[in-house]
């Protein structure tokens, strides 16, 4: 069973079924597939990821952040450190430097499903 996240739409699916809409990237890079190679601006690069760790409390991304491990054959453009985490409370829509931003309920759903594979597509 697999999770799928679309760079261009921000749509998260589980086994082909719509779950939620989030975003990844900052400013002009938000959900902009052509900027996946731009550090701290573009969305998380396409490829396969494994959800490897639940961080209950992260100093910058808050509670219930999920650490992602890219597959060795992903083209990462020198980028790393991707998480799935929540949005900024002070400035919604600005929390991502490439990470996937989803509401807490959906992050919990992902982790509690025990499905650890995430495919990031265009």
Short mmCIF file of N, CA and C in Angstrom, two decimals:
data_model
loop_
_atom_site.label_atom_id
_atom_site.label_comp_id
_atom_site.label_asym_id
_atom_site.label_seq_id
_atom_site.Cartn_x
_atom_site.Cartn_y
_atom_site.Cartn_z
N UNK A 1 0.84 -1.18 0.00
CA UNK A 1 0.00 0.00 0.00
C UNK A 1 0.89 1.24 0.00
N UNK A 2 0.51 2.22 -0.82
CA UNK A 2 1.39 3.36 -1.03
C UNK A 2 0.64 4.68 -0.91
N UNK A 3 1.36 5.66 -0.40
CA UNK A 3 0.92 7.05 -0.41
C UNK A 3 1.49 7.71 -1.65
N UNK A 4 0.71 8.62 -2.24
CA UNK A 4 1.17 9.36 -3.41
C UNK A 4 0.93 10.84 -3.16
N UNK A 5 1.96 11.65 -3.42
CA UNK A 5 1.85 13.09 -3.28
C UNK A 5 2.20 13.73 -4.61
N UNK A 6 1.35 14.63 -5.09
CA UNK A 6 1.58 15.32 -6.36
C UNK A 6 2.23 16.68 -6.10
N UNK A 7 3.41 16.89 -6.70
CA UNK A 7 4.11 18.18 -6.58
C UNK A 7 3.27 19.33 -7.11
N UNK A 8 2.59 19.12 -8.23
CA UNK A 8 1.92 20.22 -8.92
C UNK A 8 0.58 20.61 -8.30
N UNK A 9 -0.08 19.67 -7.63
CA UNK A 9 -1.40 19.96 -7.07
C UNK A 9 -1.43 19.97 -5.55
N UNK A 10 -0.43 19.35 -4.92
CA UNK A 10 -0.44 19.23 -3.47
C UNK A 10 -1.38 18.15 -2.97
N UNK A 11 -1.91 17.34 -3.87
CA UNK A 11 -2.88 16.32 -3.48
C UNK A 11 -2.18 15.06 -2.97
N UNK A 12 -2.63 14.60 -1.81
CA UNK A 12 -2.15 13.36 -1.20
C UNK A 12 -3.22 12.30 -1.41
N UNK A 13 -2.78 11.14 -1.90
CA UNK A 13 -3.69 10.00 -2.07
C UNK A 13 -3.11 8.79 -1.35
N UNK A 14 -4.01 7.92 -0.93
CA UNK A 14 -3.62 6.64 -0.33
C UNK A 14 -4.32 5.55 -1.12
N UNK A 15 -3.51 4.70 -1.74
CA UNK A 15 -4.04 3.63 -2.59
C UNK A 15 -5.00 4.17 -3.64
N UNK A 16 -4.65 5.33 -4.20
CA UNK A 16 -5.42 5.93 -5.29
C UNK A 16 -6.60 6.78 -4.86
N UNK A 17 -6.89 6.82 -3.57
CA UNK A 17 -8.04 7.58 -3.06
C UNK A 17 -7.59 8.92 -2.47
N UNK A 18 -8.28 9.99 -2.84
CA UNK A 18 -7.97 11.32 -2.31
C UNK A 18 -8.04 11.33 -0.79
N UNK A 19 -7.03 11.93 -0.17
CA UNK A 19 -7.00 12.08 1.28
C UNK A 19 -7.00 13.55 1.68
N UNK A 20 -6.11 14.34 1.08
CA UNK A 20 -5.95 15.73 1.52
C UNK A 20 -5.24 16.55 0.46
N UNK A 21 -5.27 17.86 0.68
CA UNK A 21 -4.51 18.78 -0.17
C UNK A 21 -3.58 19.57 0.73
N UNK A 22 -2.30 19.59 0.35
CA UNK A 22 -1.30 20.35 1.08
C UNK A 22 -0.49 21.18 0.09
N UNK A 23 0.74 21.45 0.44
CA UNK A 23 1.63 22.16 -0.48
C UNK A 23 3.08 21.83 -0.14
N UNK A 24 3.97 22.15 -1.06
CA UNK A 24 5.41 22.01 -0.84
C UNK A 24 6.13 23.09 -1.64
N UNK A 25 7.10 23.73 -1.02
CA UNK A 25 7.85 24.79 -1.67
C UNK A 25 7.46 26.16 -1.13
N UNK A 26 8.27 27.15 -1.49
CA UNK A 26 8.10 28.50 -0.96
C UNK A 26 7.95 29.51 -2.09
N UNK A 27 7.04 30.46 -1.90
CA UNK A 27 6.87 31.55 -2.87
C UNK A 27 6.59 31.03 -4.26
N UNK A 28 7.37 31.46 -5.26
CA UNK A 28 7.16 31.02 -6.64
C UNK A 28 7.45 29.54 -6.83
N UNK A 29 8.10 28.92 -5.84
CA UNK A 29 8.39 27.49 -5.90
C UNK A 29 7.28 26.60 -5.39
N UNK A 30 6.25 27.19 -4.78
CA UNK A 30 5.17 26.39 -4.21
C UNK A 30 4.47 25.58 -5.29
N UNK A 31 4.49 24.26 -5.11
CA UNK A 31 3.87 23.31 -6.05
C UNK A 31 4.33 23.52 -7.49
N UNK A 32 5.53 24.05 -7.66
CA UNK A 32 6.08 24.34 -8.99
C UNK A 32 7.08 23.24 -9.36
N UNK A 33 6.63 22.30 -10.17
CA UNK A 33 7.45 21.13 -10.52
C UNK A 33 8.76 21.50 -11.20
N UNK A 34 8.78 22.60 -11.92
CA UNK A 34 9.99 23.00 -12.63
C UNK A 34 11.07 23.54 -11.69
N UNK A 35 10.71 23.72 -10.41
CA UNK A 35 11.67 24.25 -9.45
C UNK A 35 12.10 23.21 -8.41
N UNK A 36 11.83 21.93 -8.67
CA UNK A 36 12.19 20.89 -7.70
C UNK A 36 13.69 20.85 -7.43
N UNK A 37 14.48 21.40 -8.33
CA UNK A 37 15.94 21.41 -8.19
C UNK A 37 16.46 22.61 -7.41
N UNK A 38 15.60 23.54 -7.03
CA UNK A 38 16.03 24.78 -6.38
C UNK A 38 15.93 24.63 -4.86
N UNK A 39 17.07 24.60 -4.16
CA UNK A 39 17.06 24.45 -2.71
C UNK A 39 16.27 25.55 -2.01
N UNK A 40 15.51 25.14 -1.00
CA UNK A 40 14.76 26.05 -0.12
C UNK A 40 13.64 26.82 -0.82
N UNK A 41 13.38 26.53 -2.09
CA UNK A 41 12.32 27.20 -2.84
C UNK A 41 11.36 26.18 -3.46
N UNK A 42 11.89 25.27 -4.25
CA UNK A 42 11.07 24.30 -4.96
C UNK A 42 10.52 23.20 -4.08
N UNK A 43 9.52 22.47 -4.58
CA UNK A 43 8.93 21.37 -3.82
C UNK A 43 9.87 20.18 -3.73
N UNK A 44 9.57 19.28 -2.84
CA UNK A 44 10.31 18.03 -2.69
C UNK A 44 10.46 17.36 -4.06
N UNK A 45 11.66 16.90 -4.41
CA UNK A 45 11.86 16.26 -5.72
C UNK A 45 11.05 14.98 -5.90
N UNK A 46 10.70 14.71 -7.15
CA UNK A 46 9.97 13.49 -7.48
C UNK A 46 10.79 12.26 -7.10
N UNK A 47 10.09 11.19 -6.78
CA UNK A 47 10.75 9.93 -6.47
C UNK A 47 10.07 9.18 -5.35
N UNK A 48 10.74 8.13 -4.91
CA UNK A 48 10.23 7.25 -3.86
C UNK A 48 10.87 7.64 -2.53
N UNK A 49 10.06 7.69 -1.48
CA UNK A 49 10.54 8.01 -0.14
C UNK A 49 9.97 7.00 0.85
N UNK A 50 10.69 6.83 1.95
CA UNK A 50 10.21 6.01 3.05
C UNK A 50 10.00 6.90 4.26
N UNK A 51 8.84 6.75 4.90
CA UNK A 51 8.55 7.47 6.13
C UNK A 51 9.32 6.73 7.22
N UNK A 52 10.39 7.33 7.74
CA UNK A 52 11.28 6.57 8.63
C UNK A 52 11.18 6.95 10.10
N UNK A 53 10.66 8.12 10.41
CA UNK A 53 10.66 8.52 11.82
C UNK A 53 9.54 9.51 12.09
N UNK A 54 8.87 9.29 13.21
CA UNK A 54 7.89 10.25 13.70
C UNK A 54 8.58 11.09 14.77
N UNK A 55 8.58 12.39 14.55
CA UNK A 55 9.19 13.31 15.52
C UNK A 55 8.03 13.97 16.27
N UNK A 56 7.88 13.62 17.54
CA UNK A 56 6.74 14.13 18.32
C UNK A 56 6.81 15.65 18.50
N UNK A 57 8.02 16.17 18.67
CA UNK A 57 8.18 17.61 18.85
C UNK A 57 9.50 18.05 18.22
N UNK A 58 9.41 18.79 17.13
CA UNK A 58 10.59 19.26 16.41
C UNK A 58 10.76 20.76 16.71
N UNK A 59 11.99 21.23 16.93
CA UNK A 59 12.18 22.63 17.31
C UNK A 59 11.69 23.66 16.30
N UNK A 60 11.68 23.33 15.01
CA UNK A 60 11.23 24.32 14.02
C UNK A 60 9.95 23.92 13.30
N UNK A 61 9.65 22.63 13.20
CA UNK A 61 8.46 22.22 12.44
C UNK A 61 7.30 21.80 13.34
N UNK A 62 7.50 21.83 14.65
CA UNK A 62 6.42 21.56 15.57
C UNK A 62 6.17 20.09 15.83
N UNK A 63 4.93 19.80 16.25
CA UNK A 63 4.62 18.43 16.65
C UNK A 63 4.23 17.56 15.46
N UNK A 64 4.50 16.28 15.64
CA UNK A 64 4.10 15.24 14.69
C UNK A 64 4.64 15.48 13.28
N UNK A 65 5.95 15.67 13.22
CA UNK A 65 6.63 15.77 11.92
C UNK A 65 7.13 14.38 11.53
N UNK A 66 7.11 14.08 10.24
CA UNK A 66 7.53 12.77 9.75
C UNK A 66 8.76 12.95 8.86
N UNK A 67 9.84 12.26 9.25
CA UNK A 67 11.09 12.33 8.47
C UNK A 67 11.00 11.40 7.27
N UNK A 68 11.47 11.89 6.11
CA UNK A 68 11.45 11.12 4.86
C UNK A 68 12.86 10.74 4.44
N UNK A 69 13.03 9.49 4.01
CA UNK A 69 14.30 9.01 3.48
C UNK A 69 14.12 8.77 1.99
N UNK A 70 14.87 9.50 1.14
CA UNK A 70 14.73 9.29 -0.30
C UNK A 70 15.37 7.97 -0.74
N UNK A 71 14.80 7.35 -1.76
CA UNK A 71 15.39 6.15 -2.35
C UNK A 71 16.74 6.53 -2.95
N UNK A 72 17.66 5.58 -2.99
CA UNK A 72 19.02 5.87 -3.46
C UNK A 72 19.06 6.30 -4.92
N UNK A 73 18.04 5.93 -5.70
CA UNK A 73 18.03 6.31 -7.12
C UNK A 73 17.23 7.59 -7.39
N UNK A 74 16.72 8.27 -6.36
CA UNK A 74 16.06 9.55 -6.56
C UNK A 74 17.08 10.60 -7.01
N UNK A 75 16.67 11.49 -7.89
CA UNK A 75 17.51 12.64 -8.26
C UNK A 75 17.18 13.75 -7.27
N UNK A 76 18.10 14.00 -6.33
CA UNK A 76 17.82 14.92 -5.23
C UNK A 76 18.41 16.32 -5.41
N UNK A 77 19.22 16.54 -6.43
CA UNK A 77 19.78 17.87 -6.72
C UNK A 77 20.56 18.45 -5.53
N UNK A 78 21.15 17.57 -4.73
CA UNK A 78 21.91 18.03 -3.57
C UNK A 78 21.05 18.42 -2.38
N UNK A 79 19.74 18.19 -2.48
CA UNK A 79 18.81 18.56 -1.42
C UNK A 79 18.61 17.40 -0.45
N UNK A 80 18.28 17.71 0.80
CA UNK A 80 18.07 16.66 1.80
C UNK A 80 17.26 17.22 2.97
N UNK A 81 16.98 16.36 3.93
CA UNK A 81 16.31 16.80 5.16
C UNK A 81 14.82 17.01 5.04
N UNK A 82 14.16 16.29 4.13
CA UNK A 82 12.73 16.51 3.91
C UNK A 82 11.87 15.87 4.99
N UNK A 83 10.82 16.60 5.34
CA UNK A 83 9.84 16.17 6.34
C UNK A 83 8.44 16.38 5.78
N UNK A 84 7.48 15.77 6.46
CA UNK A 84 6.07 16.13 6.31
C UNK A 84 5.72 16.79 7.64
N UNK A 85 5.28 18.04 7.60
CA UNK A 85 4.98 18.74 8.85
C UNK A 85 3.84 19.72 8.65
N UNK A 86 3.49 20.43 9.73
CA UNK A 86 2.38 21.35 9.70
C UNK A 86 2.76 22.73 9.18
N UNK A 87 1.74 23.55 8.98
CA UNK A 87 1.90 24.89 8.44
C UNK A 87 2.24 25.89 9.54
N UNK A 88 2.64 27.06 9.14
CA UNK A 88 2.90 28.16 10.07
C UNK A 88 1.56 28.69 10.58
N UNK A 89 1.48 28.89 11.89
CA UNK A 89 0.26 29.47 12.46
C UNK A 89 0.22 30.98 12.21
N UNK A 90 1.39 31.61 12.24
CA UNK A 90 1.46 33.06 12.07
C UNK A 90 1.29 33.48 10.61
N UNK A 91 1.87 32.70 9.70
CA UNK A 91 1.81 33.02 8.27
C UNK A 91 1.50 31.77 7.46
N UNK A 92 0.24 31.34 7.45
CA UNK A 92 -0.11 30.12 6.71
C UNK A 92 0.33 30.21 5.25
N UNK A 93 0.82 29.08 4.74
CA UNK A 93 1.27 29.02 3.36
C UNK A 93 2.74 29.32 3.17
N UNK A 94 3.46 29.55 4.29
CA UNK A 94 4.87 29.93 4.19
C UNK A 94 5.82 28.98 4.92
N UNK A 95 5.33 27.86 5.40
CA UNK A 95 6.15 26.98 6.26
C UNK A 95 7.12 26.09 5.51
N UNK A 96 6.96 25.93 4.21
CA UNK A 96 7.75 24.96 3.46
C UNK A 96 8.94 25.58 2.75
N UNK A 97 10.08 24.89 2.88
CA UNK A 97 11.25 25.19 2.05
C UNK A 97 11.48 24.00 1.12
N UNK A 98 10.41 23.25 0.88
CA UNK A 98 10.45 22.05 0.06
C UNK A 98 9.73 20.88 0.70
N UNK A 99 9.58 20.93 2.02
CA UNK A 99 8.88 19.86 2.74
C UNK A 99 7.39 19.86 2.37
N UNK A 100 6.76 18.71 2.61
CA UNK A 100 5.32 18.58 2.38
C UNK A 100 4.58 19.09 3.61
N UNK A 101 3.63 19.99 3.40
CA UNK A 101 2.86 20.58 4.49
C UNK A 101 1.44 20.02 4.46
N UNK A 102 1.06 19.38 5.56
CA UNK A 102 -0.27 18.80 5.71
C UNK A 102 -0.79 19.08 7.12
N UNK A 103 -2.11 19.12 7.28
CA UNK A 103 -2.71 19.28 8.60
C UNK A 103 -2.39 18.07 9.47
N UNK A 104 -2.42 18.29 10.77
CA UNK A 104 -2.09 17.26 11.76
C UNK A 104 -2.89 15.98 11.56
N UNK A 105 -4.17 16.09 11.31
CA UNK A 105 -5.01 14.90 11.16
C UNK A 105 -4.50 13.98 10.05
N UNK A 106 -3.99 14.56 8.98
CA UNK A 106 -3.50 13.75 7.85
C UNK A 106 -2.11 13.19 8.12
N UNK A 107 -1.29 13.93 8.85
CA UNK A 107 0.02 13.38 9.24
C UNK A 107 -0.18 12.18 10.16
N UNK A 108 -1.12 12.30 11.09
CA UNK A 108 -1.43 11.17 11.97
C UNK A 108 -1.95 9.99 11.17
N UNK A 109 -2.83 10.26 10.22
CA UNK A 109 -3.39 9.20 9.38
C UNK A 109 -2.28 8.47 8.63
N UNK A 110 -1.34 9.22 8.09
CA UNK A 110 -0.23 8.60 7.36
C UNK A 110 0.59 7.69 8.26
N UNK A 111 1.01 8.22 9.41
CA UNK A 111 1.88 7.43 10.29
C UNK A 111 1.14 6.22 10.86
N UNK A 112 -0.10 6.42 11.28
CA UNK A 112 -0.86 5.33 11.91
C UNK A 112 -1.28 4.26 10.92
N UNK A 113 -1.22 4.54 9.62
CA UNK A 113 -1.57 3.53 8.61
C UNK A 113 -0.52 2.42 8.54
N UNK A 114 0.69 2.70 9.02
CA UNK A 114 1.83 1.78 8.90
C UNK A 114 2.28 1.56 7.47
N UNK A 115 1.72 2.28 6.51
CA UNK A 115 2.22 2.25 5.13
C UNK A 115 3.34 3.28 5.08
N UNK A 116 4.55 2.81 4.86
CA UNK A 116 5.72 3.67 4.96
C UNK A 116 6.27 4.15 3.63
N UNK A 117 5.61 3.82 2.53
CA UNK A 117 6.11 4.23 1.21
C UNK A 117 5.33 5.43 0.68
N UNK A 118 6.07 6.42 0.19
CA UNK A 118 5.49 7.62 -0.40
C UNK A 118 6.11 7.82 -1.77
N UNK A 119 5.27 7.94 -2.78
CA UNK A 119 5.72 8.23 -4.14
C UNK A 119 5.38 9.69 -4.42
N UNK A 120 6.40 10.50 -4.71
CA UNK A 120 6.18 11.90 -5.09
C UNK A 120 6.19 11.95 -6.61
N UNK A 121 5.08 12.41 -7.17
CA UNK A 121 4.92 12.49 -8.62
C UNK A 121 4.75 13.95 -9.04
N UNK A 122 4.82 14.18 -10.35
CA UNK A 122 4.62 15.54 -10.85
C UNK A 122 3.17 15.95 -10.66
#
